[in-house]
Coordinates of C-alpha atoms in Angstrom, one line a residue:
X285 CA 188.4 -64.3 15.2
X286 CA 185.6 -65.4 16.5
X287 CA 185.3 -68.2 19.4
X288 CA 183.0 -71.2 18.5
X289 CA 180.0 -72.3 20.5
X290 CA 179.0 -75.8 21.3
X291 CA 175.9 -77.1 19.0
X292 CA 172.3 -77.4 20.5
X293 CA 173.0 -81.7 21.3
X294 CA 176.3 -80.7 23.2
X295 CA 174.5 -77.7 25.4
X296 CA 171.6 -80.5 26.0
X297 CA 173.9 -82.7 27.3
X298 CA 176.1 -80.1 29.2
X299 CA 172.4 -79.2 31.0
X300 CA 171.6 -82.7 31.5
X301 CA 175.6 -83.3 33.4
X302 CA 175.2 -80.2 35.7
X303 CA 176.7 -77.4 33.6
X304 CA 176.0 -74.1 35.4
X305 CA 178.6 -71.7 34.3
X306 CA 177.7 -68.1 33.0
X307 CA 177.6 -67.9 29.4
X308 CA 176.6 -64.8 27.9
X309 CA 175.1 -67.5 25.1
X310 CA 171.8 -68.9 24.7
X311 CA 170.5 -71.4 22.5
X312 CA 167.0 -72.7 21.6
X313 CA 165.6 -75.6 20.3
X314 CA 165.3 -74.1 17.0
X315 CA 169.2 -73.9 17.1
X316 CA 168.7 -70.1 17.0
X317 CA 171.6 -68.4 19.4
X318 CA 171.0 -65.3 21.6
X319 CA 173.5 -63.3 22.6
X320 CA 173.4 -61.2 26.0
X321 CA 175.4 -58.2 27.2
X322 CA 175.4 -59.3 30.5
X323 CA 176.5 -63.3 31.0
X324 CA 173.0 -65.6 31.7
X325 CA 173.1 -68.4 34.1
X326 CA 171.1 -71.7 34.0
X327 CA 168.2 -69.8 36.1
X328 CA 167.3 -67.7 33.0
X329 CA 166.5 -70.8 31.0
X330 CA 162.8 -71.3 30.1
X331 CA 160.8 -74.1 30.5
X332 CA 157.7 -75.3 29.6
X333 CA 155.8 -78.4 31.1
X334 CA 159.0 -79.3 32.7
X335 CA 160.4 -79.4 29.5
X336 CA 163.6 -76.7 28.8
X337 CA 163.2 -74.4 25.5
X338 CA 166.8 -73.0 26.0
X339 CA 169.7 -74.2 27.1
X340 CA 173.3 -72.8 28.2
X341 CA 175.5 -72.1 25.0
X342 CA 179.0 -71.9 26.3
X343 CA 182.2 -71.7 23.7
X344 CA 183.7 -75.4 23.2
X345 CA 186.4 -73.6 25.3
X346 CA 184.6 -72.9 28.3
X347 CA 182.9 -77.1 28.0
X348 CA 186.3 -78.5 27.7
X349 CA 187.7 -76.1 30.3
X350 CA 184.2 -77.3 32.4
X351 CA 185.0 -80.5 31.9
X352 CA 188.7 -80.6 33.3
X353 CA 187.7 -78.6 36.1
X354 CA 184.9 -80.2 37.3
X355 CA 185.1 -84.2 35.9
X356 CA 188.3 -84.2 35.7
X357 CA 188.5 -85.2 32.1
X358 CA 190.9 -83.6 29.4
X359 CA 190.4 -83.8 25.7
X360 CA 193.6 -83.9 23.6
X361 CA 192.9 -82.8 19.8
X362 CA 196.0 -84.1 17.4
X363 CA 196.8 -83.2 14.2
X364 CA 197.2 -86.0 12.1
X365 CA 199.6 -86.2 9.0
X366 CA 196.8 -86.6 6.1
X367 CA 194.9 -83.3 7.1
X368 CA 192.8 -84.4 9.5
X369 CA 191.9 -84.2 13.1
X370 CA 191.6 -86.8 15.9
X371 CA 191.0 -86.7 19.6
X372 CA 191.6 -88.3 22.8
X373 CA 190.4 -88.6 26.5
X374 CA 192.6 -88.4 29.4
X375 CA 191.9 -88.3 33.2
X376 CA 193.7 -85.8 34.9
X377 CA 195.9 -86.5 36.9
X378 CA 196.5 -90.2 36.4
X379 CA 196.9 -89.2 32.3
X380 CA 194.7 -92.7 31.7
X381 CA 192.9 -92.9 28.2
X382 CA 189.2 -93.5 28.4
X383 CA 186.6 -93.8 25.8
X384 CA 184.1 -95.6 24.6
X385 CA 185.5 -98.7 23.4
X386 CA 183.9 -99.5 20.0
X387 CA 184.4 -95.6 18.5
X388 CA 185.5 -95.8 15.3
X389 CA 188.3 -93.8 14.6
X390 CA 186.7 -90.3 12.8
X391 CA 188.6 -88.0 11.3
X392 CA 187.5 -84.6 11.3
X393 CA 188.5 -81.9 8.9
X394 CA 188.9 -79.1 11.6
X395 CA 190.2 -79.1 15.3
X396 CA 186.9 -77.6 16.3
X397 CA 184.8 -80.3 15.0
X398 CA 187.3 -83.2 17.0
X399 CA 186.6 -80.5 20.1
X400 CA 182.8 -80.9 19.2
X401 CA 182.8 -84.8 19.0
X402 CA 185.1 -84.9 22.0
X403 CA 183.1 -83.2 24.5
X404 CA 180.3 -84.5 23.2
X405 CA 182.1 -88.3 24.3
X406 CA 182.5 -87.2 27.2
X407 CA 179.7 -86.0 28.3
X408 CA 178.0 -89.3 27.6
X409 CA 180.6 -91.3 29.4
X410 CA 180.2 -89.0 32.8

């Protein structure tokens, strides 16, 4: 099993909120992922004319578990009857639902992809 890694937009954004967790993931602005032995932090990123050319490439695990920890924001996946996949955000610890308010209702296909869309939410709304 292999874990899944945030997409290119969500590790932008994750840069952009202050993300600076050691991931041994990198990704570039081609989308192409490197993988290191050793984990990288955001002082190994390149950058040229002020301008990064890779970003931090954590597992949606790690964001979400970044984002709990440090925002205090919790994203709740469901499983929907009808095969799908939906998703919610909760402050922790008042357990209040936030979110944007004119988000249609998606449903996604696999719990990853709600994960995806979810962090990617909340990022914007921090």
């Amino acid at each position: 099993m292999t874990e899944e890694l945030v997409t290119l937009e969500t590790a932008k954004l994750l840069k952009e909120k202050g993300f600076v967790w050691k991931c041994e993931h990198l990704i570039d602005r081609n989308k192409v992922i490197t993988k290191y032995d050793l984990p990288q932090s955001m002082s190994c990123c390149t950058e040229i004319d002020d301008e990064p050319v890779e970003f931090l490439c954590p597992t949606l695990y790690i964001a979400q578990k970044w984002l709990r920890e440090n925002k205090k924001l919790h994203i709740e996946i469901s499983y929907m009857y009808g095969d799908y996949w939906i998703y919610d955000i909760l402050t922790i610890p008042e357990h209040d639902l936030v979110g944007l308010s004119d988000r249609p209702i998606i449903h996604y296909k696999s719990y990853e992809e709600a994960l995806e869309a979810g962090i990617q939410e909340t990022l914007k709304l921090i």
